[in-house]
Phi, psi and omega in degrees: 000153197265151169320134166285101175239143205242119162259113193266006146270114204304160159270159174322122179262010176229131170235196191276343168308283171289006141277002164252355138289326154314330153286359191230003190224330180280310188304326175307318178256016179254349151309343192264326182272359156286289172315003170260310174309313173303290196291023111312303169338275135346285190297350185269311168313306167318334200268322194275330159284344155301313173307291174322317193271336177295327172283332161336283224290308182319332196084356181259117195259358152067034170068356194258325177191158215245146191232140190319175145270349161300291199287336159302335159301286208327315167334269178317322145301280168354298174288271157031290188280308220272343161303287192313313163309310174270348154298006181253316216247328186283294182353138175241098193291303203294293137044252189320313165291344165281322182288304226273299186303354165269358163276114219269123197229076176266004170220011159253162176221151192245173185202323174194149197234122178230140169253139157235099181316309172325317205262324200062069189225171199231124198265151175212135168258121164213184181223120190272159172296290201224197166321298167295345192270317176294331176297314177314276212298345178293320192276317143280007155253357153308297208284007180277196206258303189281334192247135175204161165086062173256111214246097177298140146276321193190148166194146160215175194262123147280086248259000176229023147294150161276326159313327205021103173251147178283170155260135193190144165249173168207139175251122151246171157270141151260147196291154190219304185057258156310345182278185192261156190295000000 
């Protein structure tokens, strides 16, 4: 029968693998809390310049500096524009481009679409094969959802197609309904 031989000692259970996961696992989280600390960082300065722009644009100048009457005109333009975009931006375009392209135009062509958010009125540049084809459109964007108070501006014939197809403006209100003012 062969010796029995018993080791009763454990063996090392760490070797150079699991000390370099474990070195791999500290530089991991101590990379992970430099970076949260930078984007901490970071989100505070943001925060503070959203706090300045925000006292800009309100006008609360929190008593610490006083402003030119230039830069309160400039100020004041500035918000200004920045009403107007957004107000441009609320508008529900998709809506508008759905109405229009469900309409059928096989003898208008669009050429431009100009909006004024302000007024809410919407200018449309196009061009008809003849007369009856401008009137027809005219008469079915009266008859949309969306559009109303629909006003020719201006049309002319073009006299050196041989077709003479019109050129025509058109002014509308647009409808707006649900969105917010």
């Amino acid at each position: 029968m062969r010796a029995l031989m018993l080791d009763f000692q454990p063996r090392p259970r760490s070797g150079p693998l699991g000390w370099s996961l474990l070195a791999a696992g500290v530089l991991l989280s101590l990379t992970c809390l430099l970076i949260q600390q930078h984007l901490s960082d970071e989100s505070e300065q943001q925060q503070g310049h959203l706090q300045t722009a925000q006292r800009v644009l309100t006008g609360d100048t929190g008593g610490k500096v006083s402003l030119t009457p230039a830069e309160t005109r400039e100020q004041a333009q500035n918000l200004a524009e920045m009403r107007k975009v957004s107000q441009q931006l609320r508008r529900p375009w998709e809506r508008l481009f759905a109405t229009l392209e469900a309409m059928p135009r096989e003898n208008v062509a669009l050429l431009t679409l100009t909006p004024d958010a302000r007024k809410g009125q919407l200018r449309i540049s196009a061009e008809a094969r003849d007369l009856d084809a401008m009137l027809d459109f005219h008469r079915r964007l009266e008859a949309t959802g969306e559009l109303s108070d629909v006003s020719l501006l201006s049309h002319e014939i073009v006299a050196n197609v041989p077709e003479h197809p019109v050129q025509f403006n058109l002014s509308a209100t647009w409808e707006i309904g649900d969105a917010n003012p």
